[in-house]
Amino acid sequence: MKVKEILEMVENHEISVDEAAILIDNPIDYATIDYNRKRRTGTPEIIYGSGKTKEQIAGIIKNMLEHDQIDILATRVDATKAAYLKKLYPNFNYDKEAKTFILKQSETIQNKGMIVVVCAGTSDIPIAREAVLTAEFLGNEVNLISDVGVAGIHRLFNKMDVIKRANVIIVVAGMEGALASVVGGLVDKPVIAVPTSIGYGANFNGLSALLSMLNSCASGVSVVNIDNGFGAGYMAHTINCLGGKR
Amino acid sequence: MKVKEILEMVENHEISVDEAAILIDNPIDYATIDYNRKRRTGTPEIIYGSGKTKEQIAGIIKNMLEHDQIDILATRVDATKAAYLKKLYPNFNYDKEAKTFILKQSETIQNKGMIVVVCAGTSDIPIAREAVLTAEFLGNEVNLISDVGVAGIHRLFNKMDVIKRANVIIVVAGMEGALASVVGGLVDKPVIAVPTSIGYGANFNGLSALLSMLNSCASGVSVVNIDNGFGAGYMAHTINCLGGKR
Amino acid sequence: MKVKEILEMVENHEISVDEAAILIDNPIDYATIDYNRKRRTGTPEIIYGSGKTKEQIAGIIKNMLEHDQIDILATRVDATKAAYLKKLYPNFNYDKEAKTFILKQSETIQNKGMIVVVCAGTSDIPIAREAVLTAEFLGNEVNLISDVGVAGIHRLFNKMDVIKRANVIIVVAGMEGALASVVGGLVDKPVIAVPTSIGYGANFNGLSALLSMLNSCASGVSVVNIDNGFGAGYMAHTINCLGGKR
Amino acid sequence: MKVKEILEMVENHEISVDEAAILIDNPIDYATIDYNRKRRTGTPEIIYGSGKTKEQIAGIIKNMLEHDQIDILATRVDATKAAYLKKLYPNFNYDKEAKTFILKQSETIQNKGMIVVVCAGTSDIPIAREAVLTAEFLGNEVNLISDVGVAGIHRLFNKMDVIKRANVIIVVAGMEGALASVVGGLVDKPVIAVPTSIGYGANFNGLSALLSMLNSCASGVSVVNIDNGFGAGYMAHTINCLGGKR
Amino acid sequence: MKVKEILEMVENHEISVDEAAILIDNPIDYATIDYNRKRRTGTPEIIYGSGKTKEQIAGIIKNMLEHDQIDILATRVDATKAAYLKKLYPNFNYDKEAKTFILKQSETIQNKGMIVVVCAGTSDIPIAREAVLTAEFLGNEVNLISDVGVAGIHRLFNKMDVIKRANVIIVVAGMEGALASVVGGLVDKPVIAVPTSIGYGANFNGLSALLSMLNSCASGVSVVNIDNGFGAGYMAHTINCLGGKR
Amino acid sequence: MKVKEILEMVENHEISVDEAAILIDNPIDYATIDYNRKRRTGTPEIIYGSGKTKEQIAGIIKNMLEHDQIDILATRVDATKAAYLKKLYPNFNYDKEAKTFILKQSETIQNKGMIVVVCAGTSDIPIAREAVLTAEFLGNEVNLISDVGVAGIHRLFNKMDVIKRANVIIVVAGMEGALASVVGGLVDKPVIAVPTSIGYGANFNGLSALLSMLNSCASGVSVVNIDNGFGAGYMAHTINCLGGKR
Amino acid sequence: MKVKEILEMVENHEISVDEAAILIDNPIDYATIDYNRKRRTGTPEIIYGSGKTKEQIAGIIKNMLEHDQIDILATRVDATKAAYLKKLYPNFNYDKEAKTFILKQSETIQNKGMIVVVCAGTSDIPIAREAVLTAEFLGNEVNLISDVGVAGIHRLFNKMDVIKRANVIIVVAGMEGALASVVGGLVDKPVIAVPTSIGYGANFNGLSALLSMLNSCASGVSVVNIDNGFGAGYMAHTINCLGGKR
Amino acid sequence: MKVKEILEMVENHEISVDEAAILIDNPIDYATIDYNRKRRTGTPEIIYGSGKTKEQIAGIIKNMLEHDQIDILATRVDATKAAYLKKLYPNFNYDKEAKTFILKQSETIQNKGMIVVVCAGTSDIPIAREAVLTAEFLGNEVNLISDVGVAGIHRLFNKMDVIKRANVIIVVAGMEGALASVVGGLVDKPVIAVPTSIGYGANFNGLSALLSMLNSCASGVSVVNIDNGFGAGYMAHTINCLGGKR
C-alpha cells in the first residue's frame, strides 16, 4: 500500500486519520521480523495474532508487503481485529471460523502428496479449518473429513479410501481424543494429532484429549499443542515436502 | 477354624505360636465388620487388603468364619500376605495376578445375564482378572477377552459376537483408554470403564486413561477408579442383578 | 418442516430470509448424522449443543425430521440458541434450567423399573434436571429428590423409601460429593454418581467431587464426567432396560 | 544422661564408641531449639523426625534432657531410627504404628474436656494413633473410634453417644473422606479433619480426601495436612485448652 | 411478611406481580430446609447464596421467617441478588464487600471469648469481613486487624497485644500465605487459616496460599477452603463456644 | 493535594462530591502503610493495585503524599482505575501497556550498572515494559530488546553486544520460555527470568514457561512469578545496586 | 526354535524344565498378535515389554518366529527379563542402555533419507538410543549427536551441517527442553520432540520438557510421550518413508 | 593423572583393570564438554552427576584434568558413585550431605562481598550445604545459618546482624517456605529462594514451598528449582561478582 493510496482512503473516509498514521509511519519497534526465515526454513514468518493489537498486526503486514512478501498468513485474528484489517487490506481473505487472515498470491498447490484432515465432531471444525487453511497456504492439497468420531466408528470406515490416499493425516479431536489412536492403527502414514479444548468438566480445557493422544497405543502418532490447528498444518506441510514437488 | 485345629497346626509346626495366638484371640478392635451389610445391600462385606497387615486380614477372616459367612473375598492381597494367609486358610484360592484371596462355597452362577470383560493390552490383564474374579465371586457368568486395543481395531470386531451377548460390559484399558469409547459406540448395554495405570510418561499413573474415559464421546459409559477391577466387577454385578436370577 | 411452511413463516415475518435459507438449503457438511445408531445401540443420536452454532443445531434437527426421527433431544442449548430454535420448531419443549430442547412423540414410559435422581443441594438442580429429562426422554419413570446433602443426613433418611424402590439411582452432588458414598452404602442397586462444579476455591471446578466419587469407599458406584447430567441419565436408562419393558 | 552413664554403656557394649561420641559431644549446630517456645505458646518444641538422621534426633533429645525438658515427643521416627534411639533412651516409649517416640513424665490428663478421634477404616489407624498419642502427650483424655466409614453409616450412629460428649472431634479418613462431612453435620463441636493417603488410583496420595474435606458442605470443619495426625492432635489440644484445666 | 403486606407492595409498585407471586406461593421444592439443625448443632441453617437464583433465596428466607427463625444469614449474595432481596426484606443488612445479607435480632454477643481476624493485605479484606460478620452473627465479639502481611513484619508485632487476648485467631492471606505460620508460631491459641485467591500467575487461584497453610511449620494451625471466610468464622465460633457463655 | 485544591476541583466539576470526600477524609483503615520500609530495605512501599478499589488506591497515594513520599509507583492499575486516578493526580504518568501509575520526582538514574530487558515476542511486551518502568522508577538505566525469541535465534545474536554490557539481564518469555536458557548460557551476569502467560492450550496460563525456566539447564538463572514484570524489575534493581552508585 | 532344540537345551542344562515348558506349550491367550498389521501399516507389531512378564515376552517372540516374522523388536526390556530372554534367543541383540531386544534379519537400510537424533545431555542418551535403534530396526540410516544442550549453544551450531542433511530430526531433551525450539527454528525439516524425565524438582517427571515442547514457538515441531524414544523413532521412520526407498 | 600413574594403581590393586581402561581410553562420545564456557561466562562447566554413570563422571573429570582445568565440581554424586570416584581421584573432597565431589586448587575467596545461606529446618541442611559448597567453590565467603524457621521467628531475628552484612542471601526452606518472604521483607539485598522437597502430604514434593516463594509478597526475591542448592549458590556467586573482586 503506497502512501498515496492511504491518503486517498482518508479522503474517502474509509479509514481514520489515526489509522492512516499507523500505516504511513509504523517503525514496528515491537517486532523483529525474520525475513531470513524463508531462506533458512523454506517458509515465510507467520503472524501469530493472538497477543498483538490490531495496530501491531497492521504494521507487521505493511512491513511484510514493503519487503515484497507475496504470501502472508496471520492466525488467531478475532472478528474485531479482522474488521479493522480488512478495511486496510481488502484483498486479504478472512475466515471467521478458522480466524485466519490470508493473502495468497503464489501458485496454489506445490507439493505432490495430499494431506487429509480428519475431524471428530462438528465442534472441532474451527480448529480443523485452521489446519486446512494453513496447509493450503503453504502449497498443499488438503481434504477435510468432518464428524467421524469413534462413537459411531463406521462413519470413519466409510472414509478410509480418501484417508489412505494421503501422505500425512491430521486428526483433530476433543473430549477423549480416541480418534487419533484408531486412525493411527489403520494407516501407514504419519499422523499429526491435534487435541482440542472441546468438551466440559474433566476435559480440563483439552487436557484429556492431549494426554490421550500423547499416550496413544498406536505408533506413528505425534502431537501438537491443544487447539493448535496452525501447528498441525505447518508440520504436515513440512512432512509432505519430503514426498516431492509437483 | 476351631481352637483345637489351630493347636494341632502349632504342634505340627505348620504355624508359629505367635500366629496361633492371633487366630485364637483376636478381638479385631481395628475393624467394625458390617454383618448387617448383606441384608442391606445384598452382598457381604469385602476385605480391602491393601492397607491392612496380614494379621489384621487373618483376624477379619476368622471373625467372618465365626459368623458363618460362607463366601469371603479379600482383594489387593500381595504375595507375602497371601503366603501367610494360605497357611492358615488352605481352602481359600489365591490368584497371584489378580491378588484376590477367595473362599466361595455358595452356588457359582446366580444371575441370568452374562458379563464380558474386554481388556486392551496384555499388561492390563491383572486388573481385568480382578474384575472377572470379583464378578464370578458374586455369582455371575463372566467372559474375558484380552488384548484387543484400538491400535488394531479388527481384533475387537472379531469378538463383537460375544460382546453383544453380554448384559454388562467392562472395558479395562490403560494408556489412552480409547477402547471404552469404541466399545460404547458399538453396543446398547451399559459399559463400565476401568482406567489402568499401564503406560509411562504423560500417562501420569493412569490419569490419561481416566480423563479419556470420563470424557468419552460415546453414551452409556461410566467410570470407576484407576486400577479398580474390583469396583468394576461389583458394579457390573449390581447391574446384572436387574436382569433376573437363574 | 416443508419448504412451503418455511416460506409462510418468512411471509409472516416470523423468521428472517437468512433463517429460511438455512432451513431450506442446509447440506450439513459439518455433521455426519448416525442414523444407523438407533439400530446399533437402541437409541437415536442425541445433539450435543454446546460447541455448535444455532444454525448448525437447526440444520441437524431439520435433517433428523426429514429422516422421520420422532424423538429428538438437544442438550446444552443456551437461552440464545433456544430462542432461535423455538421460533423454528415451536412444538419442541425447552427447559431453561436443564438447557434441553426436546421433541418427544413416542410413548412416554417404556421401561418397567424406576430411576431416582438424588440431588445434594439446590445449586445442583440444573444438572439433576438434565439427568431427569434425559432419562424421561429415553422412556423411563424418574423421581427427583432435592437438597438432601450429608450436612443434614436425616433429610436423606426420610427419603429412603422412595430411593429403595428404584432400579437405578443417580446421585448428583458438588462440593465434597460425599452423598454418593452414603447412598451407595445404603442400597443394593447400581449408583451413577455425577460430580458437579458447584462450590468454590479448592473444589477446582468439580475436581473435588469427581475425585471423591471415584474414590468412594462404597461399592456399586460408578462415575460420569463433571456436570454430565445427560450422561448419567443415559447410563441409567441403559441399565434400567435390563429390568424389562412395560 | 550423664557422661558417666554413657561410658558405662560403652563398657557394657550396649552402644558403640561412635554412638557414645555423639551423646557426649554433640553441639547440635544443625538445630536451633526453641526453648522459649513453651513460654510463648504453652507447649514444648516437638521433634519432627522425618528428615533428620538418627544421630541428629539423639542429639536434640540429649540437649532437651540437659535443659530439663521432662516431656519429649518425636514424631515420624521409623523403625530403624527407633531401634537406635531406644538403646540410648530406654525409658522412652516407641509406638510402631504411630511412629512416635515419647517421654511423658508430667501429669497425664490436664484439660477438662475430652477429645474423640474417629477413624474411617482400619488402614487409617496409624495416622489416627499419631493424633491420639500427640493429644495424650499434651495432657488430654482421648477416645479412639475405629472403622466407622460412611459405606456402613449405622456403625457411626452406634458411636454417636461417645462422639457427642467430646469437646473436639478429629476425623481421620482416606479415599473420599466423606466421614468428615457426615460427622460435621451431626455435632455442634469443632471438627478437625485429617485426610490420609490411603486409597489408590485417583486418590493421588491423599488429594481426593484433602479436597473433599476442604469442600465439606458441613460447617465447623477445618483441615490439616494429609497424614498429619500430629497436627490434628496438637490443634485439638489447643482448642480443648479453652474448655478449662482439670 | 404477610400476604397483605405483599399485596400492598404490589399496589405501591414496589415489587412486580411476578415477585409477589414468588413471595405468596413458593413451595420451595428446590430446598429441604434443616430446621432441626439448630437443635442438633446449635446454629440455624445458613443460606449459601452462590448457586441459587434470587427467587430461590427469597423463598428460603420467607420460609425461615414463617418458621420464626429470628436470625438469618445468607452468604455469597452478589449485588444484583442483593438489590432484589433488599426490596423484599428491607430490614436485612447487606454488606457489599462481604456479600452477606443478614437479619440479626437475637442478643449480639453471647460467647465470653474474643475472636481476632488478622488479614494480610488490603485485597484480602472482603474475605476477612465475611469471617467477621459470620462470627458476629453467631454471637461473638470480633476484632479485625488489616494489612499486616509478612513483607513488613513489624506491622504484625505492633498488634500482638490484641491478638494475644483472643481465644481464636483467624488468619486471612493470599499470595504465599506465610502470615498463618508466623502468627501460629507466636500464639498459644488455635489458628484458623483462610487462603485467599488474591495474587496472580503461579498463585493458581489460591492454590499457593492453600498449600502453604496446609504445610505450615507452626503447630496449632488448621485450614478451611480458599476464600471461605464464612467457614472460618463458623469454625472460630464453634471453638469459642468452649470458652463459655457470657 | 491540599483540601482547598480538592474543593476547587469540586467547584469546577472536575471531580464529584463523593470523590472529594474520599480525598479529604480517608482514614485508610484498610491499609497499614510501611513508611519504615524505605529505611529498612532502601525502597519505598509500592502499591499493588490489582485487588484494591480505585478509592483505596487514591487514599493510599494521598496518604503517601502527605508523608512526603516523592516517588510513588502503583502497579496493575487498569484503564478504569487509571482514568479515575489521573483526574485526581494529573502529574502522575500512566502507561497503558504496563499498567503502571507513576510519580517520579527524584533523580532519574542512580545506579552505575545498566539493566537489559530481553523480550521473546511482541505479545510479551506489556510485561517487559512493567519490568522496564519499575527498574527505571528505582533509579536504573534500562534497555529493552524486543521480539528475539529462539525460533529465529540470529535475532538474539545480533543484540549480544548490548546484552553483554548489562549488569543484570531480565528475560521475558511466554510459550516454552526457552529464551532464558539460551541467554543464560551466553552471559556471565545474573539472569532474572519472567515467565508470561502468553500462549494457549497446554501453556496453562504460563505454567509451561514457568516450569521451563525453573528447569533451565543454564546456570545463573532465577525466576519470578508468572507475568511478574514488577518483581523482575525490582530484583534486578536490588542486584544492580551492588555495582555501585553513580 | 523347534521342540527338539528346546529339549536339547534342557538336556544341556541351558534352560530349566519350566522354561522349556513355556517355549513348547504357550498358547498366548494373554495376547492377540496383529499379524495383519504389517500389511495394513507397513511395519510388524512391536512388543512393548514394560507391563509384560518375561514368560509372556518369550511366548510372543516364539509365536512370531513360528509365523516367520524375521524382524522382531521388543522395547522396555529390563536387565532381568533380558537375561532370561537372551538365554532362550541367543541370536537377538540386547542394548542395556536403550533396553531393546532385537532380531534384525532383513536388509539394514531401506529408506533413502537420513534421520538425525539430537540429544541435549548425557543423561538423555538412553532415550535417544531407543529412538536410534528403533529407526534403524525399521530400515533407516540414523546419526546420533549427543550433549548439545542450549546452555552452550555453539556446540549445536558446530553440528548443523549434519543436522541439515537429515530428512527428519528427532530432538531428545529433559529439563526445560529448549533444544527442540532452537533446532526447530534452524531447519526446514520435520522435528519430532521427545521430552525426557531427566531433571529434578519442578520438572515433575518430564512435565516441564513436555509442556515446553508442546508450546514451542518454532513451527514444524510435534511431540511424543515423555521418554518415548521408540515412538519418536517410529514416527521418524513413517515420515522418512515419504522420501522414497533406496 | 598420567597413564603411568594409572598403571601403578593397577599394579598395586588399587583399581581394577576395567577401571584403568576407562581412565586410559575414554573418548567421552557421550559428552561435549564446553571448555569455551569459562571464557564466555566466567566459570568452568560443572558436572551434573545425577543422570550419569560413575564411569561417565570419571571420564569427564579425566578429560577436564587433561585440559588443565584446576577447579572441578560434580554435584548430585551419590555415595556409590563417590566411593568409586574417590578411589580414582583421592585428592577430591566428597561431602556426603551435599553430595558434591570437588577439586579446588585456585585461590579460595575471590569476591569481596559475603553470601549468607539461611536454612529453615534441620532437614533442609543438605540442600543448604550444596549451596554453600557451590558458592565457596566459585570463590565466595559464605555463612550458613541453620534452623531459623518462622515457627519461632525470634531465632531469625537473633541472626539479623550477620544476615544484613551479606551482599546476597540464599533462603532454603521446605514445607510452606514462608522464611523467604520474612527475610525478603527485612533486608535490602537480593534474596535467592530455594524451595526444598522437605515435608509430606500436600507439600507434593516441594510444590508448596515453590509456589509460596514464587508468590512472595516481599519484593527482591527470585526462585530456583526445588532442591536446587547448586543453582542458588551459582546465582548468588554471579550476583556477588558485581560487588567487586578482593
Short mmCIF file of C-alpha atoms in Angstrom, two decimals, chain H:
data_model
loop_
_atom_site.label_atom_id
_atom_site.label_comp_id
_atom_site.label_asym_id
_atom_site.label_seq_id
_atom_site.Cartn_x
_atom_site.Cartn_y
_atom_site.Cartn_z
CA MET H 1 46.51 -38.48 36.06
CA LYS H 2 49.14 -39.85 33.75
CA VAL H 3 48.93 -43.31 32.18
CA LYS H 4 51.91 -44.40 34.24
CA GLU H 5 50.21 -43.48 37.50
CA ILE H 6 47.15 -45.39 36.42
CA LEU H 7 49.18 -48.47 35.68
CA GLU H 8 50.84 -48.25 39.07
CA MET H 9 47.41 -48.18 40.65
CA VAL H 10 46.55 -51.35 38.78
CA GLU H 11 49.78 -52.97 39.88
CA ASN H 12 49.02 -52.07 43.50
CA HIS H 13 45.49 -53.44 43.09
CA GLU H 14 44.09 -50.02 43.95
CA ILE H 15 41.87 -50.10 40.91
CA SER H 16 40.75 -52.88 38.63
CA VAL H 17 41.80 -53.42 35.06
CA ASP H 18 38.40 -52.29 33.86
CA GLU H 19 38.61 -49.10 35.83
CA ALA H 20 42.06 -48.44 34.45
CA ALA H 21 40.77 -48.93 30.94
CA ILE H 22 38.18 -46.25 31.49
CA LEU H 23 40.81 -43.84 32.68
CA ILE H 24 43.27 -44.53 29.92
CA ASP H 25 40.96 -44.74 26.97
CA ASN H 26 37.72 -42.86 27.40
CA PRO H 27 36.76 -40.93 24.30
CA ILE H 28 33.67 -39.47 26.06
CA ASP H 29 31.48 -39.55 22.99
CA TYR H 30 28.59 -39.20 25.46
CA ALA H 31 29.57 -35.65 26.41
CA THR H 32 30.56 -32.47 24.61
CA ILE H 33 32.44 -30.53 27.26
CA ASP H 34 32.17 -26.80 26.93
CA TYR H 35 35.72 -25.60 27.58
CA ASN H 36 34.84 -22.37 25.93
CA ARG H 37 32.38 -21.72 28.72
CA LYS H 38 34.87 -20.25 31.18
CA ARG H 39 35.80 -17.59 28.69
CA ARG H 40 32.13 -16.99 27.81
CA THR H 41 30.54 -16.92 31.25
CA GLY H 42 33.46 -16.68 33.68
CA THR H 43 33.04 -20.08 35.27
CA PRO H 44 34.02 -23.58 34.16
CA GLU H 45 31.43 -26.18 33.23
CA ILE H 46 30.06 -28.03 36.24
CA ILE H 47 29.28 -31.76 36.14
CA TYR H 48 25.67 -32.57 36.97
CA GLY H 49 26.16 -36.09 38.30
CA SER H 50 22.59 -37.26 38.65
CA GLY H 51 21.78 -38.95 35.35
CA LYS H 52 25.34 -40.02 34.56
CA THR H 53 27.02 -43.33 35.31
CA LYS H 54 30.07 -43.31 37.55
CA GLU H 55 32.20 -44.23 34.57
CA GLN H 56 30.89 -41.25 32.64
CA ILE H 57 31.67 -38.88 35.51
CA ALA H 58 35.14 -40.37 35.81
CA GLY H 59 35.72 -39.89 32.12
CA ILE H 60 34.59 -36.28 32.16
CA ILE H 61 36.82 -35.48 35.14
CA LYS H 62 39.77 -37.12 33.41
CA ASN H 63 39.09 -35.08 30.29
CA MET H 64 38.87 -31.88 32.33
CA LEU H 65 42.16 -32.62 34.10
CA GLU H 66 43.78 -33.24 30.76
CA HIS H 67 42.57 -29.83 29.65
CA ASP H 68 44.24 -28.33 32.75
CA GLN H 69 41.02 -27.36 34.47
CA ILE H 70 42.21 -26.79 38.04
CA ASP H 71 38.83 -26.45 39.76
CA ILE H 72 36.25 -29.19 39.25
CA LEU H 73 32.79 -29.53 40.79
CA ALA H 74 30.49 -32.50 40.36
CA THR H 75 27.07 -32.26 42.01
CA ARG H 76 24.49 -34.92 42.86
CA VAL H 77 27.12 -37.61 43.28
CA ASP H 78 25.59 -40.33 45.43
CA ALA H 79 27.56 -42.43 47.89
CA THR H 80 28.13 -45.34 45.50
CA LYS H 81 29.48 -43.16 42.73
CA ALA H 82 31.55 -41.21 45.24
CA ALA H 83 33.27 -44.34 46.53
CA TYR H 84 34.28 -45.24 43.01
CA LEU H 85 35.43 -41.75 42.12
CA LYS H 86 37.31 -41.18 45.37
CA LYS H 87 39.49 -44.21 44.61
CA LEU H 88 40.41 -42.76 41.24
CA TYR H 89 40.75 -39.16 42.35
CA PRO H 90 41.77 -39.23 46.01
CA ASN H 91 42.62 -35.53 46.15
CA PHE H 92 38.98 -34.53 45.56
CA ASN H 93 36.72 -33.80 48.55
CA TYR H 94 33.39 -35.55 48.84
CA ASP H 95 30.67 -34.08 51.05
CA LYS H 96 28.17 -36.78 51.81
CA GLU H 97 25.42 -34.42 52.89
CA ALA H 98 25.68 -32.07 49.93
CA LYS H 99 26.68 -34.88 47.58
CA THR H 100 29.37 -32.73 45.96
CA PHE H 101 32.70 -34.03 44.67
CA ILE H 102 35.14 -31.15 44.49
CA LEU H 103 38.65 -30.30 43.48
CA LYS H 104 39.50 -26.73 44.37
CA GLN H 105 43.04 -25.59 43.67
CA SER H 106 42.65 -21.91 42.84
CA GLU H 107 42.60 -19.15 45.47
CA THR H 108 39.74 -19.66 47.90
CA ILE H 109 37.99 -16.33 48.23
CA GLN H 110 37.93 -14.02 45.25
CA ASN H 111 34.85 -11.84 45.64
CA LYS H 112 34.65 -9.00 48.13
CA GLY H 113 31.10 -9.43 49.33
CA MET H 114 29.82 -12.17 51.61
CA ILE H 115 26.93 -14.60 50.94
CA VAL H 116 24.65 -15.83 53.73
CA VAL H 117 22.67 -19.06 53.42
CA VAL H 118 19.66 -19.10 55.74
CA CYS H 119 18.12 -22.50 56.30
CA ALA H 120 14.66 -23.11 57.77
CA GLY H 121 14.99 -26.55 59.32
CA THR H 122 17.50 -29.26 60.11
CA SER H 123 16.08 -31.37 57.30
CA ASP H 124 16.88 -28.65 54.75
CA ILE H 125 20.60 -28.68 55.56
CA PRO H 126 21.75 -30.98 52.72
CA ILE H 127 20.37 -28.56 50.14
CA ALA H 128 21.75 -25.60 52.03
CA ARG H 129 25.19 -27.19 52.12
CA GLU H 130 25.06 -27.77 48.37
CA ALA H 131 24.54 -24.03 48.02
CA VAL H 132 27.33 -23.24 50.46
CA LEU H 133 29.88 -25.52 48.83
CA THR H 134 28.98 -24.33 45.33
CA ALA H 135 29.38 -20.69 46.25
CA GLU H 136 32.65 -21.38 48.07
CA PHE H 137 33.92 -23.37 45.08
CA LEU H 138 33.26 -20.32 42.90
CA GLY H 139 35.31 -18.07 45.20
CA ASN H 140 32.93 -16.59 47.76
CA GLU H 141 32.93 -16.24 51.51
CA VAL H 142 29.77 -17.98 52.74
CA ASN H 143 28.00 -18.13 56.11
CA LEU H 144 25.40 -20.78 56.95
CA ILE H 145 22.63 -20.09 59.46
CA SER H 146 20.54 -23.16 60.30
CA ASP H 147 17.13 -23.95 61.70
CA VAL H 148 15.58 -20.50 61.93
CA GLY H 149 12.15 -21.29 60.50
CA VAL H 150 9.24 -18.93 61.04
CA ALA H 151 7.51 -21.10 63.66
CA GLY H 152 9.94 -19.48 66.13
CA ILE H 153 10.69 -16.25 64.41
CA HIS H 154 12.87 -14.77 67.20
CA ARG H 155 15.54 -17.30 66.17
CA LEU H 156 15.78 -15.47 62.88
CA PHE H 157 15.88 -12.06 64.50
CA ASN H 158 18.86 -13.15 66.64
CA LYS H 159 20.81 -13.65 63.43
CA MET H 160 19.81 -10.47 61.58
CA ASP H 161 23.20 -8.86 62.23
CA VAL H 162 25.04 -11.43 60.15
CA ILE H 163 22.33 -11.55 57.51
CA LYS H 164 22.41 -7.79 56.98
CA ARG H 165 26.14 -7.86 56.29
CA ALA H 166 25.65 -10.12 53.27
CA ASN H 167 25.66 -9.00 49.65
CA VAL H 168 23.30 -11.80 48.68
CA ILE H 169 21.07 -14.01 50.81
CA ILE H 170 20.03 -17.54 49.94
CA VAL H 171 16.95 -18.81 51.79
CA VAL H 172 16.47 -22.58 51.86
CA ALA H 173 13.11 -23.80 53.14
CA GLY H 174 10.66 -26.64 52.68
CA MET H 175 7.09 -27.06 53.93
CA GLU H 176 5.42 -23.67 53.43
CA GLY H 177 8.62 -21.82 52.56
CA ALA H 178 7.50 -18.71 54.46
CA LEU H 179 11.03 -17.87 55.51
CA ALA H 180 11.82 -16.38 52.09
CA SER H 181 9.10 -13.77 52.43
CA VAL H 182 10.02 -12.87 56.00
CA VAL H 183 13.71 -12.45 55.15
CA GLY H 184 12.82 -10.60 51.95
CA GLY H 185 10.86 -8.06 53.97
CA LEU H 186 13.74 -7.39 56.35
CA VAL H 187 16.69 -6.79 54.01
CA ASP H 188 17.64 -4.58 51.07
CA LYS H 189 19.73 -7.18 49.29
CA PRO H 190 18.77 -9.74 46.63
CA VAL H 191 17.27 -12.92 48.05
CA ILE H 192 17.54 -16.24 46.20
CA ALA H 193 14.88 -18.63 47.43
CA VAL H 194 15.37 -22.41 47.24
CA PRO H 195 12.25 -24.47 47.86
CA THR H 196 13.01 -27.94 49.21
CA SER H 197 11.00 -31.12 48.97
CA ILE H 198 11.05 -31.49 52.77
CA GLY H 199 7.58 -32.06 54.19
CA TYR H 200 4.82 -34.52 53.42
CA GLY H 201 1.27 -34.85 52.20
CA ALA H 202 0.12 -31.73 50.44
CA ASN H 203 3.66 -30.43 50.04
CA PHE H 204 3.67 -32.55 46.87
CA ASN H 205 7.45 -32.93 46.69
CA GLY H 206 8.23 -29.28 47.15
CA LEU H 207 5.37 -27.75 45.21
CA SER H 208 4.04 -25.94 48.29
CA ALA H 209 7.32 -24.19 49.02
CA LEU H 210 7.88 -23.47 45.33
CA LEU H 211 4.51 -21.79 44.83
CA SER H 212 4.87 -19.98 48.14
CA MET H 213 8.21 -18.48 47.15
CA LEU H 214 7.07 -17.55 43.63
CA ASN H 215 4.15 -15.69 45.19
CA SER H 216 6.20 -13.99 47.87
CA CYS H 217 4.62 -10.72 48.96
CA ALA H 218 8.12 -9.39 49.60
CA SER H 219 9.95 -7.81 46.69
CA GLY H 220 13.53 -8.66 45.76
CA VAL H 221 13.03 -12.41 45.90
CA SER H 222 13.62 -14.77 42.99
CA VAL H 223 13.42 -18.52 42.93
CA VAL H 224 15.37 -21.52 41.66
CA ASN H 225 14.21 -25.09 41.16
CA ILE H 226 13.12 -27.33 44.04
CA ASP H 227 16.14 -28.70 45.94
CA ASN H 228 18.47 -26.80 43.60
CA GLY H 229 21.11 -25.72 46.11
CA PHE H 230 23.68 -25.67 43.35
CA GLY H 231 21.62 -23.26 41.25
CA ALA H 232 21.19 -20.91 44.17
CA GLY H 233 24.90 -20.95 45.02
CA TYR H 234 25.80 -20.27 41.42
CA MET H 235 23.26 -17.45 41.05
CA ALA H 236 24.44 -15.87 44.30
CA HIS H 237 28.01 -16.01 43.05
CA THR H 238 27.05 -14.33 39.78
CA ILE H 239 25.41 -11.53 41.74
CA ASN H 240 28.21 -11.26 44.27
CA CYS H 241 30.70 -10.70 41.43
CA LEU H 242 29.05 -7.30 40.84
CA GLY H 243 30.28 -6.20 44.26
CA GLY H 244 33.89 -6.38 43.09
CA LYS H 245 36.91 -8.65 43.49
CA ARG H 246 39.17 -8.78 46.51
#
